[in-house]
């Protein structure tokens, strides 16, 4: 396309540069202060900002405005659009948008699953402007990122607790900085760079697969002769049709101020990835929801469909959303970046150890944060992190932790990066990171950040980030409290720090694993270490309500027990509904397409057998028809099995649906219905391999996975 990034970047965003020009200087400075230091915005100031936003949006062709919010039942933003039109006077209207419109909206809070927080008769809910996340114009609408809460004050979204978790980790991080004599740092920012994986399939073929349309994944499908065995798709040349789509995506995202940086083919055929540059967590996650929305809408323009389900194709790599997470001070110091001086490394080592301790203490909570119906198919396969939470540090950092266990306060240091010369002509000297990378680790240190690899591609990754930030905030608070107590008892500051560090490092050893997380040996070793190895997603959801989880969320001010109980109800209900949909779709396709199609082919084979008997002597006809007879019998056995299993599945659903407890119902669906889906699929896949292609009209994997 030849687009100049500098010219188009952020052109549809009401960003700092636009505010500086369009707001009075004093109001601009007040807004900036509120963005970085917090505080209440007055209605008078909101009116000034709203007027400037309206004028800017109208110039961009906007006719409506909306508060974009994130109900925790869906993974994309929700919107209710209002036009700028005022009440007509003498048959004429004006474009109006007030500070009140900007600050607060009132969507129906009872129509979203709320786990009992809102009854149908109590519909009132509020959206409140998130002043720290940029407002933008998308198509004809001014979009305002907001938080969403109920009339009684409980959060109904993922953003509200995320903002609270970010505040908590900032508050406790600043307290920790004071231990090192830093009196200047005012805030610690949580940064995230979510790498978004996705599949592209031809739209015409997609529309012929009801399972893809209704459940987001193929509920049956035999493997093609060639899949990803040759690894030739990964980082390969991007096909022209896909490249045109990616170019379109880039321009749209750049205009929205989203730093789309990296794009490439992923391992599986038809799988791709897009990654941004790091930004502050709530902004990054707002942007990621926009990325998913733009991916899906733009795919349609190119005759494609973007699949965000974590495992749309069985036997083929699934998609994740690797969350690259770090903590940075307000003056730009990355707390996960080793320094060149010993005093700089003390803080790095401390934050590293506290993070490891937090992950160890709340590993099951992080596993829960990455759990959903779709990701259950992906985690644990040999292409995604295992379902067991562990953390990779690499050889050098592992030695650092071992050293810290035994060192004296004056030894608290870490070497910086080391030089390495490659024995290849014309390759300059490189600086290698202090750690290798381990793609089998769910939570890996990658040089100056941690990469939480277990999050699913379809998820709103705020759920994972709020759990991680809250867990680290709690650990930082605990660490500071324990150190203060030792100092009060007469210990020297760094001696007290080292003593608490040693204790934490010893306690979190179980979570530290640098080996192959895909191996069966690790599963056995993890169980021996006492790590959580639960695989049932509905049971994993229980961890939200563990006393340690409730205490952590409440002590950091992120969520209350009532909010956690409500979220669990929604999680169990959502899990059940998704399996219900899959069961209905597969049952319908099995009875109304698969069995009739297989039977039609079977009938043609039977007709052939009879005709062979008319043409040849009995012995010869029998020999020539033997293979067809085997197929006829095979089809009969498989269609009978499918019919029986579908009937059995319907009855099992009726029994499960009578269970009143959402938790027990979800467990019943996991334990009873899911195995039936897998059993039915097995026989459908076998039928697909024998039935005539001309009769089997549903697109196969070989057609879906290879875009032309």
CSV table of C-alpha atoms in Angstrom, one decimal, residues 9-405:
chain,number,residue,atom,x,y,z
A,9,UNK,CA,-0.4,6.8,13.0
A,10,UNK,CA,-2.9,7.9,15.6
A,11,UNK,CA,-4.9,10.0,13.2
A,12,UNK,CA,-8.2,8.6,14.7
A,13,UNK,CA,-7.1,9.0,18.3
A,14,UNK,CA,-7.8,11.9,20.7
A,15,UNK,CA,-4.3,11.6,22.1
A,16,UNK,CA,-1.9,13.9,23.9
A,17,UNK,CA,-1.0,15.8,20.7
A,18,UNK,CA,-4.6,16.5,19.9
A,19,UNK,CA,-5.5,17.5,23.5
A,20,UNK,CA,-2.6,19.9,23.6
A,21,UNK,CA,-3.9,21.7,20.6
A,22,UNK,CA,-7.6,21.6,21.3
A,23,UNK,CA,-7.8,22.2,25.1
A,24,UNK,CA,-6.9,25.4,26.9
A,25,UNK,CA,-3.4,25.1,28.4
A,26,UNK,CA,-4.6,25.0,32.0
A,27,UNK,CA,-7.2,22.4,31.3
A,28,UNK,CA,-4.8,20.3,29.3
A,29,UNK,CA,-2.3,20.3,32.2
A,30,UNK,CA,-5.1,19.4,34.6
A,31,UNK,CA,-6.2,16.4,32.4
A,32,UNK,CA,-2.6,15.2,32.1
A,33,UNK,CA,-2.2,15.4,35.9
A,34,UNK,CA,-5.4,13.4,36.4
A,35,UNK,CA,-4.2,10.8,33.9
A,36,UNK,CA,-0.9,10.2,35.7
A,37,UNK,CA,-1.7,10.9,39.3
A,38,UNK,CA,-5.4,10.1,39.6
A,39,UNK,CA,-8.2,12.2,41.1
A,40,UNK,CA,-11.7,13.4,40.4
A,41,UNK,CA,-12.5,15.3,37.2
A,42,UNK,CA,-15.0,18.1,37.7
A,43,UNK,CA,-18.1,18.4,35.5
A,44,UNK,CA,-16.9,21.8,34.3
A,45,UNK,CA,-13.6,20.3,33.1
A,46,UNK,CA,-15.5,17.4,31.6
A,47,UNK,CA,-17.7,19.8,29.6
A,48,UNK,CA,-14.6,21.5,28.1
A,49,UNK,CA,-13.0,18.2,27.2
A,50,UNK,CA,-16.3,16.8,25.8
A,51,UNK,CA,-16.7,19.9,23.6
A,52,UNK,CA,-13.2,19.5,22.2
A,53,UNK,CA,-13.8,15.8,21.6
A,54,UNK,CA,-17.1,16.4,19.8
A,55,UNK,CA,-15.6,19.0,17.4
A,56,UNK,CA,-12.7,16.7,16.6
A,57,UNK,CA,-15.0,13.7,16.1
A,58,UNK,CA,-17.3,15.6,13.8
A,59,UNK,CA,-14.3,16.5,11.7
A,60,UNK,CA,-13.6,12.8,11.5
A,61,UNK,CA,-17.1,12.1,10.2
A,62,UNK,CA,-18.5,10.8,13.5
A,63,UNK,CA,-22.3,10.9,14.0
A,64,UNK,CA,-22.5,8.8,17.2
A,65,UNK,CA,-20.6,8.2,20.5
A,66,UNK,CA,-20.4,5.1,22.6
A,67,UNK,CA,-19.0,4.0,25.9
A,68,UNK,CA,-17.0,0.8,25.2
A,69,UNK,CA,-16.9,-1.6,28.1
A,70,UNK,CA,-15.9,-5.2,28.8
A,71,UNK,CA,-18.5,-7.4,30.4
A,72,UNK,CA,-16.7,-10.4,31.8
A,73,UNK,CA,-18.8,-12.9,29.9
A,74,UNK,CA,-17.6,-11.9,26.5
A,75,UNK,CA,-14.1,-11.4,25.1
A,76,UNK,CA,-14.8,-8.3,22.9
A,77,UNK,CA,-16.0,-4.8,23.9
A,78,UNK,CA,-19.7,-4.1,24.3
A,79,UNK,CA,-21.1,-0.9,22.9
A,80,UNK,CA,-24.4,1.1,23.0
A,81,UNK,CA,-24.3,3.9,20.4
A,82,UNK,CA,-26.0,7.3,20.8
A,83,UNK,CA,-26.1,9.9,18.1
A,84,UNK,CA,-24.9,13.5,18.7
A,85,UNK,CA,-28.4,14.7,17.8
A,86,UNK,CA,-30.2,16.9,20.3
A,87,UNK,CA,-34.0,17.4,20.8
A,88,UNK,CA,-35.4,19.1,17.6
A,89,UNK,CA,-36.3,22.8,18.0
A,90,UNK,CA,-38.4,24.3,15.2
A,91,UNK,CA,-37.6,21.2,13.1
A,92,UNK,CA,-33.8,21.5,13.5
A,93,UNK,CA,-31.3,19.7,15.7
A,94,UNK,CA,-27.8,20.4,16.9
A,95,UNK,CA,-24.8,18.1,17.6
A,96,UNK,CA,-24.5,17.9,21.4
A,97,UNK,CA,-22.1,16.0,23.6
A,98,UNK,CA,-21.7,17.1,27.2
A,99,UNK,CA,-19.3,16.4,30.0
A,100,UNK,CA,-22.0,14.2,31.6
A,101,UNK,CA,-22.2,12.1,28.4
A,102,UNK,CA,-18.4,11.7,28.5
A,103,UNK,CA,-18.2,10.8,32.2
A,104,UNK,CA,-21.0,8.3,32.6
A,105,UNK,CA,-23.3,6.1,30.7
A,106,UNK,CA,-26.1,3.7,31.8
A,107,UNK,CA,-26.4,0.4,29.9
A,108,UNK,CA,-28.7,-2.3,31.0
A,109,UNK,CA,-26.8,-4.3,33.6
A,110,UNK,CA,-29.2,-7.2,34.0
A,111,UNK,CA,-28.9,-8.4,30.4
A,112,UNK,CA,-25.3,-9.6,30.9
A,113,UNK,CA,-24.7,-12.6,33.1
A,114,UNK,CA,-23.7,-11.3,36.5
A,115,UNK,CA,-23.7,-14.3,38.7
A,116,UNK,CA,-26.6,-12.9,40.8
A,117,UNK,CA,-25.1,-9.4,41.3
A,118,UNK,CA,-28.0,-8.0,39.1
A,119,UNK,CA,-31.5,-9.4,38.9
A,120,UNK,CA,-33.7,-8.9,35.9
A,121,UNK,CA,-35.8,-6.4,37.9
A,122,UNK,CA,-32.6,-4.5,38.9
A,123,UNK,CA,-31.3,-3.4,35.5
A,124,UNK,CA,-29.3,-0.2,36.4
A,125,UNK,CA,-25.6,-0.2,35.7
A,126,UNK,CA,-23.0,2.4,35.0
A,127,UNK,CA,-20.1,3.0,32.7
A,128,UNK,CA,-17.4,5.4,33.8
A,129,UNK,CA,-14.8,7.0,31.5
A,130,UNK,CA,-11.3,5.6,31.9
A,131,UNK,CA,-9.4,8.8,31.5
A,132,UNK,CA,-6.1,6.9,31.1
A,133,UNK,CA,-7.1,5.1,27.9
A,134,UNK,CA,-7.3,7.2,24.7
A,135,UNK,CA,-10.7,8.0,23.1
A,136,UNK,CA,-10.8,7.2,19.4
A,137,UNK,CA,-13.1,7.3,16.3
A,138,UNK,CA,-14.0,4.0,14.7
A,139,UNK,CA,-16.0,4.1,11.5
A,140,UNK,CA,-18.7,6.8,12.4
A,141,UNK,CA,-18.5,6.6,16.2
A,142,UNK,CA,-16.6,8.3,18.9
A,143,UNK,CA,-15.5,5.4,21.2
A,144,UNK,CA,-14.8,6.1,24.9
A,145,UNK,CA,-13.1,3.3,26.9
A,146,UNK,CA,-14.9,2.9,30.2
A,147,UNK,CA,-15.3,0.8,33.4
A,148,UNK,CA,-18.6,-1.0,34.0
A,149,UNK,CA,-20.2,-1.4,37.5
A,150,UNK,CA,-23.6,-2.2,39.0
A,151,UNK,CA,-26.0,0.2,40.7
A,152,UNK,CA,-24.8,-1.2,44.0
A,153,UNK,CA,-21.1,-0.7,43.1
A,154,UNK,CA,-19.8,-4.1,42.2
A,155,UNK,CA,-17.6,-4.5,39.1
A,156,UNK,CA,-19.4,-6.2,36.2
A,157,UNK,CA,-16.4,-6.1,33.9
A,158,UNK,CA,-12.7,-7.0,33.5
A,159,UNK,CA,-11.4,-3.5,33.4
A,160,UNK,CA,-12.4,-2.3,36.8
A,161,UNK,CA,-10.5,-5.0,38.8
A,162,UNK,CA,-7.6,-4.6,36.4
A,163,UNK,CA,-7.3,-0.9,37.1
A,164,UNK,CA,-7.5,-1.7,40.8
A,165,UNK,CA,-4.8,-4.4,40.5
A,166,UNK,CA,-2.6,-1.9,38.6
A,167,UNK,CA,-3.0,0.6,41.4
A,168,UNK,CA,-2.2,-2.1,44.0
A,169,UNK,CA,1.0,-3.2,42.3
A,170,UNK,CA,2.0,0.5,41.9
A,171,UNK,CA,1.3,1.3,45.5
A,172,UNK,CA,3.3,-1.7,46.9
A,173,UNK,CA,6.1,-1.2,44.3
A,174,UNK,CA,6.6,2.4,45.4
A,175,UNK,CA,6.7,1.2,49.1
A,176,UNK,CA,9.4,-1.2,48.1
A,177,UNK,CA,11.4,1.5,46.3
A,178,UNK,CA,11.6,3.4,49.6
A,179,UNK,CA,13.6,0.5,51.1
A,180,UNK,CA,16.4,1.4,48.6
A,181,UNK,CA,16.2,5.1,49.5
A,182,UNK,CA,14.3,6.1,46.4
A,183,UNK,CA,12.1,9.0,47.3
A,184,UNK,CA,11.4,10.2,43.8
A,185,UNK,CA,9.3,7.4,42.2
A,186,UNK,CA,5.6,8.1,42.5
A,187,UNK,CA,4.1,5.3,40.4
A,188,UNK,CA,5.0,1.9,39.1
A,189,UNK,CA,3.3,1.1,35.7
A,190,UNK,CA,2.3,-2.4,34.7
A,191,UNK,CA,3.1,-2.9,31.0
A,192,UNK,CA,1.8,-5.6,28.6
A,193,UNK,CA,2.5,-6.6,25.0
A,194,UNK,CA,-0.1,-9.2,24.0
A,195,UNK,CA,1.0,-11.3,21.0
A,196,UNK,CA,-2.2,-12.3,19.2
A,197,UNK,CA,-2.4,-15.5,17.2
A,198,UNK,CA,-5.3,-16.3,14.9
A,199,UNK,CA,-6.4,-18.5,11.9
A,200,UNK,CA,-7.7,-17.4,8.5
A,201,UNK,CA,-10.1,-19.5,6.5
A,202,UNK,CA,-11.9,-18.9,3.3
A,203,UNK,CA,-15.3,-17.4,4.0
A,204,UNK,CA,-17.3,-19.5,1.5
A,205,UNK,CA,-15.9,-22.7,3.0
A,206,UNK,CA,-16.5,-21.4,6.5
A,207,UNK,CA,-20.2,-20.8,5.8
A,208,UNK,CA,-20.5,-24.5,4.8
A,209,UNK,CA,-19.3,-25.6,8.3
A,210,UNK,CA,-22.0,-25.0,10.9
A,211,UNK,CA,-19.7,-26.2,13.7
A,212,UNK,CA,-17.2,-23.4,12.9
A,213,UNK,CA,-20.0,-20.9,12.6
A,214,UNK,CA,-21.7,-21.7,15.9
A,215,UNK,CA,-18.9,-23.0,18.2
A,216,UNK,CA,-15.8,-21.4,16.6
A,217,UNK,CA,-14.1,-24.8,16.2
A,218,UNK,CA,-14.4,-27.9,14.0
A,219,UNK,CA,-16.3,-30.5,16.0
A,220,UNK,CA,-15.1,-33.2,13.5
A,221,UNK,CA,-12.5,-33.4,10.7
A,222,UNK,CA,-9.9,-35.9,9.7
A,223,UNK,CA,-6.3,-34.8,9.4
A,224,UNK,CA,-5.2,-33.9,5.8
A,225,UNK,CA,-2.4,-35.8,4.1
A,226,UNK,CA,-0.1,-32.8,4.9
A,227,UNK,CA,-0.5,-30.7,8.0
A,228,UNK,CA,2.3,-28.9,9.8
A,229,UNK,CA,4.8,-31.8,9.8
A,230,UNK,CA,7.3,-30.0,7.5
A,231,UNK,CA,7.2,-26.7,9.5
A,232,UNK,CA,7.3,-25.0,6.1
A,233,UNK,CA,4.5,-22.5,7.0
A,234,UNK,CA,6.2,-21.1,10.1
A,235,UNK,CA,7.9,-17.8,9.2
A,236,UNK,CA,7.4,-18.7,5.6
A,237,UNK,CA,6.6,-16.2,2.8
A,238,UNK,CA,3.2,-14.7,3.4
A,239,UNK,CA,0.7,-15.5,0.6
A,240,UNK,CA,-0.5,-12.5,-1.4
A,241,UNK,CA,-4.1,-12.8,-0.3
A,242,UNK,CA,-3.1,-12.9,3.4
A,243,UNK,CA,-0.5,-10.2,2.8
A,244,UNK,CA,-3.2,-7.9,1.5
A,245,UNK,CA,-5.3,-8.6,4.5
A,246,UNK,CA,-2.4,-7.9,6.9
A,247,UNK,CA,-1.6,-4.6,5.1
A,248,UNK,CA,-5.2,-3.5,5.5
A,249,UNK,CA,-5.1,-4.5,9.2
A,250,UNK,CA,-1.9,-2.5,9.8
A,251,UNK,CA,-3.3,0.7,8.4
A,252,UNK,CA,-6.5,0.5,10.4
A,253,UNK,CA,-4.6,-0.2,13.6
A,254,UNK,CA,-2.0,2.5,13.0
A,255,UNK,CA,-4.8,5.0,12.5
A,256,UNK,CA,-6.2,3.9,15.9
A,257,UNK,CA,-2.8,4.5,17.6
A,258,UNK,CA,-2.1,0.8,18.0
A,259,UNK,CA,1.6,0.0,17.5
A,260,UNK,CA,1.2,-3.1,15.2
A,261,UNK,CA,4.8,-4.1,14.9
A,262,UNK,CA,5.3,-7.7,14.1
A,263,UNK,CA,3.4,-10.0,11.7
A,264,UNK,CA,4.2,-13.5,10.5
A,265,UNK,CA,3.0,-17.0,9.7
A,266,UNK,CA,2.7,-19.2,12.7
A,267,UNK,CA,3.4,-23.0,12.9
A,268,UNK,CA,0.1,-24.3,11.7
A,269,UNK,CA,-1.2,-23.9,8.2
A,270,UNK,CA,-3.6,-20.8,8.0
A,271,UNK,CA,-2.3,-19.6,11.4
A,272,UNK,CA,-0.7,-16.2,11.8
A,273,UNK,CA,0.4,-13.7,14.5
A,274,UNK,CA,0.3,-10.0,15.1
A,275,UNK,CA,2.1,-8.3,18.0
A,276,UNK,CA,2.3,-4.7,19.2
A,277,UNK,CA,4.9,-2.7,21.1
A,278,UNK,CA,4.5,-2.7,24.9
A,279,UNK,CA,2.0,-0.2,26.4
A,280,UNK,CA,0.4,0.4,29.9
A,281,UNK,CA,-1.7,-2.6,30.7
A,282,UNK,CA,-5.2,-1.2,30.6
A,283,UNK,CA,-4.4,0.6,27.3
A,284,UNK,CA,-2.8,-2.5,25.9
A,285,UNK,CA,-5.8,-4.6,26.7
A,286,UNK,CA,-8.2,-2.1,25.3
A,287,UNK,CA,-6.1,-2.1,22.2
A,288,UNK,CA,-6.1,-5.9,22.1
A,289,UNK,CA,-9.9,-6.0,22.1
A,290,UNK,CA,-9.7,-3.5,19.2
A,291,UNK,CA,-7.2,-5.8,17.4
A,292,UNK,CA,-9.5,-8.8,17.7
A,293,UNK,CA,-12.5,-6.7,16.4
A,294,UNK,CA,-10.5,-5.3,13.5
A,295,UNK,CA,-9.2,-8.7,12.6
A,296,UNK,CA,-12.6,-10.2,12.3
A,297,UNK,CA,-14.3,-7.4,10.5
A,298,UNK,CA,-11.4,-6.9,8.0
A,299,UNK,CA,-11.3,-10.6,7.2
A,300,UNK,CA,-14.8,-10.4,5.9
A,301,UNK,CA,-13.8,-7.6,3.5
A,302,UNK,CA,-11.2,-10.0,2.0
A,303,UNK,CA,-13.5,-13.0,1.6
A,304,UNK,CA,-11.9,-14.6,4.7
A,305,UNK,CA,-13.0,-15.4,8.3
A,306,UNK,CA,-10.7,-14.8,11.3
A,307,UNK,CA,-10.9,-17.6,13.8
A,308,UNK,CA,-9.9,-16.7,17.3
A,309,UNK,CA,-10.9,-19.9,19.0
A,310,UNK,CA,-7.9,-21.5,20.8
A,311,UNK,CA,-8.2,-24.8,19.0
A,312,UNK,CA,-10.3,-24.6,15.8
A,313,UNK,CA,-8.6,-27.7,14.3
A,314,UNK,CA,-7.9,-30.9,16.1
A,315,UNK,CA,-4.4,-32.2,15.7
A,316,UNK,CA,-3.2,-28.8,14.5
A,317,UNK,CA,-1.5,-26.2,16.7
A,318,UNK,CA,-3.9,-24.0,18.6
A,319,UNK,CA,-3.7,-20.2,19.2
A,320,UNK,CA,-2.6,-18.4,22.3
A,321,UNK,CA,-2.1,-14.8,23.4
A,322,UNK,CA,1.4,-14.5,24.9
A,323,UNK,CA,1.3,-11.7,27.5
A,324,UNK,CA,4.7,-10.1,27.8
A,325,UNK,CA,4.5,-8.4,31.2
A,326,UNK,CA,6.8,-6.0,33.0
A,327,UNK,CA,6.9,-3.3,35.7
A,328,UNK,CA,8.4,0.1,35.1
A,329,UNK,CA,8.8,3.2,37.2
A,330,UNK,CA,7.4,6.5,36.2
A,331,UNK,CA,10.9,7.6,35.2
A,332,UNK,CA,11.3,4.7,32.9
A,333,UNK,CA,13.3,2.1,34.9
A,334,UNK,CA,12.3,-1.5,34.0
A,335,UNK,CA,12.3,-3.4,37.3
A,336,UNK,CA,12.9,-6.6,35.4
A,337,UNK,CA,16.0,-5.4,33.6
A,338,UNK,CA,19.3,-6.3,35.2
A,339,UNK,CA,21.6,-3.3,35.7
A,340,UNK,CA,25.4,-2.9,35.2
A,341,UNK,CA,26.0,-1.8,38.8
A,342,UNK,CA,25.5,-3.9,41.9
A,343,UNK,CA,23.2,-1.4,43.5
A,344,UNK,CA,20.9,-1.5,40.5
A,345,UNK,CA,20.8,-5.3,40.6
A,346,UNK,CA,19.6,-5.4,44.2
A,347,UNK,CA,16.2,-4.1,43.2
A,348,UNK,CA,16.1,-6.4,40.1
A,349,UNK,CA,16.8,-9.4,42.2
A,350,UNK,CA,14.3,-8.5,44.8
A,351,UNK,CA,11.4,-7.9,42.4
A,352,UNK,CA,12.4,-11.1,40.5
A,353,UNK,CA,12.2,-13.1,43.7
A,354,UNK,CA,9.0,-11.5,44.8
A,355,UNK,CA,7.4,-12.3,41.4
A,356,UNK,CA,8.5,-15.9,41.7
A,357,UNK,CA,7.1,-16.2,45.2
A,358,UNK,CA,3.8,-14.6,44.0
A,359,UNK,CA,3.5,-17.1,41.1
A,360,UNK,CA,4.3,-20.0,43.5
A,361,UNK,CA,1.7,-18.8,46.1
A,362,UNK,CA,-1.0,-18.3,43.5
A,363,UNK,CA,-0.1,-20.7,40.7
A,364,UNK,CA,-3.6,-22.2,40.7
A,365,UNK,CA,-5.1,-18.7,40.4
A,366,UNK,CA,-3.0,-18.0,37.3
A,367,UNK,CA,-4.0,-21.3,35.9
A,368,UNK,CA,-7.6,-20.3,36.4
A,369,UNK,CA,-7.0,-16.9,34.8
A,370,UNK,CA,-5.9,-18.7,31.6
A,371,UNK,CA,-8.7,-21.3,31.7
A,372,UNK,CA,-11.8,-21.4,29.5
A,373,UNK,CA,-13.7,-23.8,27.4
A,374,UNK,CA,-11.6,-23.3,24.3
A,375,UNK,CA,-8.2,-23.1,26.0
A,376,UNK,CA,-8.8,-26.4,27.7
A,377,UNK,CA,-8.3,-28.1,24.2
A,378,UNK,CA,-5.0,-26.2,23.8
A,379,UNK,CA,-3.1,-26.3,27.1
A,380,UNK,CA,-1.0,-29.3,27.6
A,381,UNK,CA,-0.7,-30.2,23.9
A,382,UNK,CA,2.8,-30.3,22.4
A,383,UNK,CA,2.4,-26.8,21.0
A,384,UNK,CA,1.3,-24.8,24.0
A,385,UNK,CA,2.4,-24.4,27.6
A,386,UNK,CA,1.4,-27.3,29.8
A,387,UNK,CA,-1.6,-26.9,32.1
A,388,UNK,CA,0.7,-27.0,35.1
A,389,UNK,CA,2.0,-23.6,36.1
A,390,UNK,CA,5.8,-23.3,36.4
A,391,UNK,CA,8.3,-20.6,35.8
A,392,UNK,CA,11.5,-20.7,33.7
A,393,UNK,CA,14.4,-18.4,34.6
A,394,UNK,CA,17.4,-19.9,32.7
A,395,UNK,CA,20.7,-21.1,33.9
A,396,UNK,CA,22.3,-17.8,34.9
A,397,UNK,CA,19.3,-16.5,36.8
A,398,UNK,CA,18.8,-19.8,38.5
A,399,UNK,CA,22.3,-19.6,39.7
A,400,UNK,CA,21.6,-16.1,41.0
A,401,UNK,CA,18.8,-17.4,43.1
A,402,UNK,CA,20.9,-20.2,44.4
A,403,UNK,CA,23.6,-17.7,45.2
A,404,UNK,CA,21.1,-15.4,47.1
A,405,UNK,CA,20.2,-18.3,49.3
